[in-house]
Amino acid sequence: VQRRADIPLEELPAQADALDALLRHSDPRRQRLDLRQAPLLRACMIESDDGACHLALLGHHLIIDHVSLELLLEEMQAIVAGRAETLPAPWPYRDFIAAVRRAPAVDFDDYFRARLGDIDEPTAPFGALEVRGNGQDIHEAEVALPAELSAQVRDLAQRHGATPAALLHLAWALVAARASGRESVVFGTVLSGRQRGGEGAARALGLFVNTLPLRVDLGATPVVEALAAMQANLADLVAHEYAALAQAPRRSGADGGRPLVARAVHCRPGASPRPAPPAGGGGPGAPRRGRGRGRRPGPPPRSGPRATPPRWPGRGAAAGGRRRARCPPACQTPATTAPPAPARTRRCGTARG
């Protein structure tokens, strides 16, 4: 393990279309990081004709997650602004590794055996099980929830003692149940990995995130009870966030030749946009990209295929507002009796998540 690793900085010739040139040069589909050479982080900069400087950071997902990327850019901005002395002392990542190694594997085995022991096949919406590959065929669709609907989600979750993340996980469980014809579904959820690391882990750099399988039993359970159960299940899963994903399939009843987790949900707080890996950027050596000009990073331009987001007539913000007054009785409705998506939109469920 190297105690020090200098970040390579590549300076591109100044030009009029500096930002576009930088984005083309730092496209993760064109750049590769050598997994044998530390650090798995690279910087590219360029100056435009008007004197503005632009910086692109390329980091491999093996060493950085979205929290680490924001912290890294935040510290860089503090140094540029002359506030380096205000930065806290770095928290050693090795403390996190030591905590993971101290976690008793037998406890994780017992947990997954109890939760997944009777699951004999993966949850495959519309029968789509191919979740591997190089990412070249991924289509992206992005829908921003209206502010009114977002406020309703937070209000509804708070009134029932749950978090918005629990409510959104339950919504996805309903989608997965409808799309797979099952009342008990299993899908992955992304955990921050920092919940049990103490105060220092909140500002530590490194890869902390972990994906683990979440089982949701629906059936005739009223929605309000399903939401409470989801909140409890997520809290229980956080207590096992140091477990390895590879442990879960071995403790389930599913065929080892098929993936137990075919879809995953990632819910995290925060209003500022954060970088996302572009389509086609997967695979060994593929870097993640963050960019900035004295501000928080925005999402990099997506050059991959774009999918048209599905629309459900009458189910937008206005419809949600009309139903708000009827929420209490509706919450007693069995979760699986929610109306399915229109047939013309069901094909959208085959996209890998």
CSV table of C-alpha atoms in Angstrom, one decimal:
chain,number,residue,atom,x,y,z
A,1,VAL,CA,0.0,0.0,0.0
A,2,GLN,CA,1.5,3.3,-1.0
A,3,ARG,CA,1.4,6.1,1.5
A,4,ARG,CA,1.6,8.7,-1.2
A,5,ALA,CA,0.4,8.8,-4.8
A,6,ASP,CA,0.5,11.9,-6.9
A,7,ILE,CA,-2.4,12.7,-9.2
A,8,PRO,CA,-1.3,13.0,-12.8
A,9,LEU,CA,-2.3,16.4,-14.3
A,10,GLU,CA,-2.7,16.7,-18.1
A,11,GLU,CA,-2.8,20.2,-19.5
A,12,LEU,CA,-4.5,20.6,-22.9
A,13,PRO,CA,-3.7,23.5,-25.3
A,14,ALA,CA,-5.8,26.6,-24.9
A,15,GLN,CA,-8.6,27.0,-27.4
A,16,ALA,CA,-11.9,28.8,-28.0
A,17,ASP,CA,-14.1,25.7,-27.4
A,18,ALA,CA,-12.2,24.8,-24.3
A,19,LEU,CA,-14.9,23.1,-22.4
A,20,ASP,CA,-16.2,21.0,-25.3
A,21,ALA,CA,-12.7,20.0,-26.0
A,22,LEU,CA,-12.1,19.0,-22.4
A,23,LEU,CA,-15.3,16.9,-22.3
A,24,ARG,CA,-14.4,15.1,-25.5
A,25,HIS,CA,-10.9,14.4,-24.3
A,26,SER,CA,-12.0,13.2,-20.8
A,27,ASP,CA,-14.9,11.0,-22.2
A,28,PRO,CA,-14.7,7.8,-20.1
A,29,ARG,CA,-15.3,5.8,-23.3
A,30,ARG,CA,-11.9,7.1,-24.6
A,31,GLN,CA,-10.0,7.1,-21.4
A,32,ARG,CA,-8.9,4.1,-19.4
A,33,LEU,CA,-7.2,3.9,-16.0
A,34,ASP,CA,-4.5,1.3,-15.3
A,35,LEU,CA,-5.7,-0.8,-12.4
A,36,ARG,CA,-2.1,-1.6,-11.6
A,37,GLN,CA,-1.0,2.0,-11.2
A,38,ALA,CA,-1.9,4.2,-8.2
A,39,PRO,CA,-3.8,6.4,-7.9
A,40,LEU,CA,-6.9,5.5,-9.9
A,41,LEU,CA,-7.5,9.2,-10.4
A,42,ARG,CA,-6.5,11.6,-13.1
A,43,ALA,CA,-6.9,15.3,-13.8
A,44,CYS,CA,-7.2,17.1,-17.1
A,45,MET,CA,-7.3,20.9,-17.4
A,46,ILE,CA,-7.7,23.4,-20.2
A,47,GLU,CA,-7.7,27.2,-20.5
A,48,SER,CA,-10.1,29.0,-22.8
A,49,ASP,CA,-9.4,32.1,-24.8
A,50,ASP,CA,-11.1,34.3,-22.2
A,51,GLY,CA,-8.7,33.1,-19.4
A,52,ALA,CA,-11.2,30.7,-17.7
A,53,CYS,CA,-9.8,27.4,-16.6
A,54,HIS,CA,-11.7,24.1,-16.7
A,55,LEU,CA,-10.8,21.0,-14.8
A,56,ALA,CA,-12.0,17.4,-15.3
A,57,LEU,CA,-11.4,14.7,-12.8
A,58,LEU,CA,-11.5,11.0,-13.8
A,59,GLY,CA,-11.7,8.5,-11.0
A,60,HIS,CA,-12.3,4.8,-11.0
A,61,HIS,CA,-15.4,3.6,-9.1
A,62,LEU,CA,-13.1,1.2,-7.2
A,63,ILE,CA,-11.8,4.1,-5.1
A,64,ILE,CA,-14.5,6.8,-5.1
A,65,ASP,CA,-18.3,7.1,-4.6
A,66,HIS,CA,-20.5,10.1,-5.0
A,67,VAL,CA,-19.9,11.4,-1.4
A,68,SER,CA,-16.2,11.1,-1.9
A,69,LEU,CA,-16.3,13.0,-5.2
A,70,GLU,CA,-18.3,15.9,-3.6
A,71,LEU,CA,-15.9,16.0,-0.7
A,72,LEU,CA,-12.9,16.0,-3.0
A,73,LEU,CA,-14.2,18.9,-5.0
A,74,GLU,CA,-15.2,20.7,-1.8
A,75,GLU,CA,-11.7,20.4,-0.5
A,76,MET,CA,-10.2,21.5,-3.8
A,77,GLN,CA,-12.3,24.6,-3.8
A,78,ALA,CA,-11.3,25.4,-0.2
A,79,ILE,CA,-7.6,25.2,-1.2
A,80,VAL,CA,-8.1,27.4,-4.2
A,81,ALA,CA,-9.9,29.9,-2.0
A,82,GLY,CA,-7.0,30.0,0.5
A,83,ARG,CA,-8.9,28.1,3.2
A,84,ALA,CA,-6.8,25.0,3.3
A,85,GLU,CA,-6.1,25.4,7.1
A,86,THR,CA,-9.9,25.1,7.8
A,87,LEU,CA,-10.0,21.5,6.4
A,88,PRO,CA,-10.3,18.7,9.0
A,89,ALA,CA,-7.6,16.1,9.3
A,90,PRO,CA,-8.1,13.2,6.9
A,91,TRP,CA,-9.8,10.1,8.2
A,92,PRO,CA,-7.8,7.0,7.3
A,93,TYR,CA,-9.7,4.7,5.0
A,94,ARG,CA,-7.9,1.8,6.6
A,95,ASP,CA,-10.1,2.2,9.7
A,96,PHE,CA,-13.1,1.4,7.5
A,97,ILE,CA,-11.3,-1.7,6.1
A,98,ALA,CA,-10.5,-2.8,9.6
A,99,ALA,CA,-14.1,-2.4,10.7
A,100,VAL,CA,-15.3,-4.4,7.8
A,101,ARG,CA,-12.9,-7.2,8.5
A,102,ARG,CA,-13.9,-7.3,12.2
A,103,ALA,CA,-17.6,-7.7,11.3
A,104,PRO,CA,-18.7,-11.3,12.0
A,105,ALA,CA,-19.5,-13.1,8.7
A,106,VAL,CA,-21.6,-15.7,10.5
A,107,ASP,CA,-24.1,-13.0,11.5
A,108,PHE,CA,-24.5,-12.0,7.9
A,109,ASP,CA,-25.0,-15.6,6.9
A,110,ASP,CA,-27.7,-16.1,9.4
A,111,TYR,CA,-29.4,-12.8,8.3
A,112,PHE,CA,-29.5,-13.7,4.6
A,113,ARG,CA,-30.5,-17.3,5.3
A,114,ALA,CA,-33.5,-16.1,7.3
A,115,ARG,CA,-34.5,-13.5,4.7
A,116,LEU,CA,-33.7,-15.3,1.5
A,117,GLY,CA,-33.7,-19.0,2.3
A,118,ASP,CA,-37.0,-19.7,0.6
A,119,ILE,CA,-36.4,-17.5,-2.5
A,120,ASP,CA,-35.8,-20.0,-5.2
A,121,GLU,CA,-35.6,-17.7,-8.2
A,122,PRO,CA,-34.7,-14.1,-8.9
A,123,THR,CA,-37.2,-11.3,-9.4
A,124,ALA,CA,-37.1,-10.8,-13.2
A,125,PRO,CA,-39.4,-8.0,-14.4
A,126,PHE,CA,-40.9,-9.1,-17.8
A,127,GLY,CA,-38.6,-12.1,-17.6
A,128,ALA,CA,-35.4,-10.0,-18.3
A,129,LEU,CA,-32.5,-11.6,-16.6
A,130,GLU,CA,-29.6,-10.4,-18.6
A,131,VAL,CA,-28.0,-7.9,-16.3
A,132,ARG,CA,-24.4,-8.3,-17.2
A,133,GLY,CA,-22.5,-6.9,-20.2
A,134,ASN,CA,-20.3,-3.9,-21.0
A,135,GLY,CA,-23.1,-1.3,-20.6
A,136,GLN,CA,-23.2,-0.5,-24.4
A,137,ASP,CA,-26.9,-1.3,-24.7
A,138,ILE,CA,-28.1,0.7,-21.7
A,139,HIS,CA,-30.7,3.3,-22.5
A,140,GLU,CA,-31.3,6.2,-20.1
A,141,ALA,CA,-34.5,8.0,-19.1
A,142,GLU,CA,-34.7,10.8,-16.6
A,143,VAL,CA,-37.8,12.3,-15.1
A,144,ALA,CA,-37.8,15.1,-12.5
A,145,LEU,CA,-40.6,14.9,-10.0
A,146,PRO,CA,-42.5,18.2,-9.7
A,147,ALA,CA,-41.8,20.1,-6.5
A,148,GLU,CA,-45.4,19.7,-5.3
A,149,LEU,CA,-45.3,15.9,-5.8
A,150,SER,CA,-41.9,15.7,-4.1
A,151,ALA,CA,-43.3,17.6,-1.1
A,152,GLN,CA,-46.2,15.2,-1.0
A,153,VAL,CA,-43.9,12.2,-0.9
A,154,ARG,CA,-42.0,13.8,2.1
A,155,ASP,CA,-45.2,14.7,3.9
A,156,LEU,CA,-46.8,11.2,3.4
A,157,ALA,CA,-43.6,9.5,4.6
A,158,GLN,CA,-43.3,11.7,7.6
A,159,ARG,CA,-46.9,11.3,8.6
A,160,HIS,CA,-46.4,7.5,8.7
A,161,GLY,CA,-43.1,7.6,10.5
A,162,ALA,CA,-41.0,6.6,7.5
A,163,THR,CA,-38.4,8.2,5.2
A,164,PRO,CA,-39.0,9.2,1.6
A,165,ALA,CA,-36.4,6.4,0.7
A,166,ALA,CA,-38.7,3.8,2.3
A,167,LEU,CA,-41.7,5.1,0.3
A,168,LEU,CA,-39.8,5.0,-2.9
A,169,HIS,CA,-38.4,1.5,-2.2
A,170,LEU,CA,-42.0,0.4,-1.6
A,171,ALA,CA,-43.1,2.0,-4.9
A,172,TRP,CA,-40.4,0.1,-6.7
A,173,ALA,CA,-41.3,-3.1,-5.0
A,174,LEU,CA,-44.9,-2.7,-6.3
A,175,VAL,CA,-43.5,-2.1,-9.8
A,176,ALA,CA,-41.3,-5.2,-9.6
A,177,ALA,CA,-44.2,-7.3,-8.2
A,178,ARG,CA,-46.5,-6.2,-11.1
A,179,ALA,CA,-43.8,-6.7,-13.7
A,180,SER,CA,-42.7,-10.2,-12.5
A,181,GLY,CA,-46.1,-11.6,-11.2
A,182,ARG,CA,-44.7,-12.2,-7.7
A,183,GLU,CA,-45.9,-11.2,-4.3
A,184,SER,CA,-42.4,-11.5,-2.7
A,185,VAL,CA,-39.8,-9.7,-4.6
A,186,VAL,CA,-36.0,-9.2,-4.2
A,187,PHE,CA,-34.0,-6.3,-5.6
A,188,GLY,CA,-30.8,-4.6,-4.7
A,189,THR,CA,-30.5,-1.4,-2.7
A,190,VAL,CA,-27.5,0.8,-2.5
A,191,LEU,CA,-26.3,1.6,1.0
A,192,SER,CA,-23.9,4.4,1.8
A,193,GLY,CA,-21.6,2.3,3.9
A,194,ARG,CA,-21.0,5.2,6.2
A,195,GLN,CA,-23.8,4.8,8.7
A,196,ARG,CA,-21.9,2.7,11.1
A,197,GLY,CA,-18.4,4.2,10.6
A,198,GLY,CA,-18.7,7.0,13.1
A,199,GLU,CA,-18.3,10.7,12.6
A,200,GLY,CA,-15.1,10.5,10.8
A,201,ALA,CA,-16.5,8.3,8.0
A,202,ALA,CA,-19.0,11.0,7.0
A,203,ARG,CA,-16.1,13.0,5.6
A,204,ALA,CA,-13.7,10.3,4.5
A,205,LEU,CA,-12.6,9.7,1.0
A,206,GLY,CA,-12.8,6.3,-0.6
A,207,LEU,CA,-15.3,3.7,-1.7
A,208,PHE,CA,-17.9,3.0,1.0
A,209,VAL,CA,-21.1,2.2,-0.9
A,210,ASN,CA,-22.4,-1.4,-0.9
A,211,THR,CA,-25.3,-3.0,-2.7
A,212,LEU,CA,-27.3,-5.7,-0.9
A,213,PRO,CA,-30.5,-7.6,-1.6
A,214,LEU,CA,-33.7,-6.4,-0.1
A,215,ARG,CA,-36.7,-8.7,0.2
A,216,VAL,CA,-40.2,-7.2,0.2
A,217,ASP,CA,-43.3,-9.3,1.0
A,218,LEU,CA,-46.5,-7.7,-0.4
A,219,GLY,CA,-49.5,-9.9,-0.8
A,220,ALA,CA,-52.6,-8.5,1.0
A,221,THR,CA,-50.6,-6.3,3.3
A,222,PRO,CA,-52.2,-2.8,3.5
A,223,VAL,CA,-50.0,-0.1,2.1
A,224,VAL,CA,-49.5,1.6,5.4
A,225,GLU,CA,-48.3,-1.6,7.0
A,226,ALA,CA,-46.1,-2.4,4.0
A,227,LEU,CA,-44.5,1.1,4.4
A,228,ALA,CA,-43.8,0.4,8.1
A,229,ALA,CA,-42.3,-3.0,7.2
A,230,MET,CA,-40.2,-1.4,4.5
A,231,GLN,CA,-38.8,1.2,7.0
A,232,ALA,CA,-37.9,-1.6,9.4
A,233,ASN,CA,-36.4,-3.8,6.7
A,234,LEU,CA,-34.1,-1.0,5.5
A,235,ALA,CA,-33.0,-0.2,9.1
A,236,ASP,CA,-32.2,-3.9,9.6
A,237,LEU,CA,-30.3,-4.0,6.4
A,238,VAL,CA,-28.2,-1.0,7.4
A,239,ALA,CA,-27.1,-3.0,10.4
A,240,HIS,CA,-25.6,-5.5,7.9
A,241,GLU,CA,-24.2,-3.0,5.5
A,242,TYR,CA,-20.7,-4.4,5.8
A,243,ALA,CA,-21.8,-7.7,4.4
A,244,ALA,CA,-20.5,-8.8,1.0
A,245,LEU,CA,-23.1,-9.1,-1.8
A,246,ALA,CA,-21.6,-12.5,-2.7
A,247,GLN,CA,-22.7,-13.9,0.6
A,248,ALA,CA,-26.4,-13.4,-0.1
A,249,PRO,CA,-26.9,-15.7,-3.1
A,250,ARG,CA,-25.2,-18.6,-1.3
A,251,ARG,CA,-27.8,-18.4,1.5
A,252,SER,CA,-30.8,-18.2,-0.8
A,253,GLY,CA,-32.6,-21.1,-2.5
A,254,ALA,CA,-32.0,-19.6,-6.0
A,255,ASP,CA,-30.0,-21.4,-8.7
A,256,GLY,CA,-26.4,-20.2,-8.3
A,257,GLY,CA,-26.1,-19.8,-12.1
A,258,ARG,CA,-28.5,-16.9,-12.2
A,259,PRO,CA,-28.2,-13.5,-10.6
A,260,LEU,CA,-30.2,-13.1,-7.4
A,261,VAL,CA,-30.2,-9.3,-7.8
A,262,ALA,CA,-31.4,-8.3,-11.3
A,263,ARG,CA,-32.4,-4.7,-10.4
A,264,ALA,CA,-31.3,-2.1,-7.9
A,265,VAL,CA,-32.6,1.1,-6.3
A,266,HIS,CA,-30.5,4.0,-5.1
A,267,CYS,CA,-32.1,6.6,-2.9
A,268,ARG,CA,-30.0,9.3,-1.3
A,269,PRO,CA,-30.7,12.8,0.0
A,270,GLY,CA,-29.4,15.9,-1.6
A,271,ALA,CA,-30.7,18.5,-4.0
A,272,SER,CA,-27.5,19.3,-5.9
A,273,PRO,CA,-26.8,17.4,-9.1
A,274,ARG,CA,-24.0,14.9,-9.0
A,275,PRO,CA,-22.0,13.1,-11.6
A,276,ALA,CA,-23.3,9.9,-13.0
A,277,PRO,CA,-21.4,7.4,-15.1
A,278,PRO,CA,-22.3,7.9,-18.8
A,279,ALA,CA,-23.7,5.0,-20.8
A,280,GLY,CA,-21.0,2.8,-22.2
A,281,GLY,CA,-18.6,3.7,-19.5
A,282,GLY,CA,-18.6,0.4,-17.6
A,283,GLY,CA,-16.1,-2.3,-17.4
A,284,PRO,CA,-12.6,-2.6,-16.0
A,285,GLY,CA,-10.6,0.6,-16.1
A,286,ALA,CA,-13.6,2.7,-16.9
A,287,PRO,CA,-13.3,6.0,-15.0
A,288,ARG,CA,-16.0,8.2,-13.5
A,289,ARG,CA,-15.9,11.9,-14.4
A,290,GLY,CA,-16.5,15.0,-12.4
A,291,ARG,CA,-16.1,18.5,-13.7
A,292,GLY,CA,-16.1,21.9,-12.2
A,293,ARG,CA,-15.3,25.6,-12.6
A,294,GLY,CA,-15.5,26.8,-9.0
A,295,ARG,CA,-18.8,25.1,-8.4
A,296,ARG,CA,-20.3,21.7,-7.6
A,297,PRO,CA,-20.1,19.2,-10.4
A,298,GLY,CA,-23.0,18.8,-12.7
A,299,PRO,CA,-23.8,15.6,-14.6
A,300,PRO,CA,-21.5,14.9,-17.5
A,301,PRO,CA,-23.1,15.1,-21.0
A,302,ARG,CA,-24.7,11.7,-21.8
A,303,SER,CA,-23.7,10.4,-25.2
A,304,GLY,CA,-25.5,7.1,-24.9
A,305,PRO,CA,-29.0,6.3,-26.2
A,306,ARG,CA,-31.8,8.2,-24.5
A,307,ALA,CA,-35.1,6.5,-23.8
A,308,THR,CA,-38.4,8.3,-23.7
A,309,PRO,CA,-39.7,8.3,-20.1
A,310,PRO,CA,-43.0,6.4,-19.8
A,311,ARG,CA,-46.1,8.5,-19.1
A,312,TRP,CA,-49.1,7.3,-17.1
A,313,PRO,CA,-52.2,9.3,-18.0
A,314,GLY,CA,-53.8,10.8,-14.9
A,315,ARG,CA,-50.9,9.8,-12.6
A,316,GLY,CA,-48.9,13.1,-12.6
A,317,ALA,CA,-48.6,15.7,-9.9
A,318,ALA,CA,-52.2,16.9,-10.4
A,319,ALA,CA,-53.6,13.4,-10.0
A,320,GLY,CA,-51.5,13.0,-6.9
A,321,GLY,CA,-52.9,16.2,-5.5
A,322,ARG,CA,-56.5,15.1,-6.0
A,323,ARG,CA,-55.9,11.9,-4.2
A,324,ARG,CA,-54.2,13.4,-1.2
A,325,ALA,CA,-57.3,13.9,0.8
A,326,ARG,CA,-58.2,10.2,0.3
A,327,CYS,CA,-54.8,9.0,1.4
A,328,PRO,CA,-55.8,7.5,4.8
A,329,PRO,CA,-58.4,5.0,3.5
A,330,ALA,CA,-56.3,4.3,0.5
A,331,CYS,CA,-53.4,3.3,2.8
A,332,GLN,CA,-55.5,0.4,4.0
A,333,THR,CA,-55.8,-1.0,0.5
A,334,PRO,CA,-53.7,-4.1,-0.1
A,335,ALA,CA,-50.5,-3.1,-1.8
A,336,THR,CA,-50.8,-5.5,-4.7
A,337,THR,CA,-54.2,-4.2,-5.7
A,338,ALA,CA,-52.6,-1.0,-7.1
A,339,PRO,CA,-53.6,-0.7,-10.8
A,340,PRO,CA,-50.9,-1.9,-13.3
A,341,ALA,CA,-49.2,0.3,-15.8
A,342,PRO,CA,-50.9,0.7,-19.2
A,343,ALA,CA,-49.9,-2.1,-21.6
A,344,ARG,CA,-48.2,0.3,-24.0
A,345,THR,CA,-45.7,1.4,-21.3
A,346,ARG,CA,-44.8,-2.0,-20.0
A,347,ARG,CA,-42.0,-2.6,-22.4
A,348,CYS,CA,-40.1,0.1,-20.6
A,349,GLY,CA,-39.6,-2.2,-17.7
A,350,THR,CA,-37.1,-4.3,-19.6
A,351,ALA,CA,-34.4,-1.6,-19.3
A,352,ARG,CA,-31.7,-2.6,-17.0
A,353,GLY,CA,-31.6,-0.7,-13.7
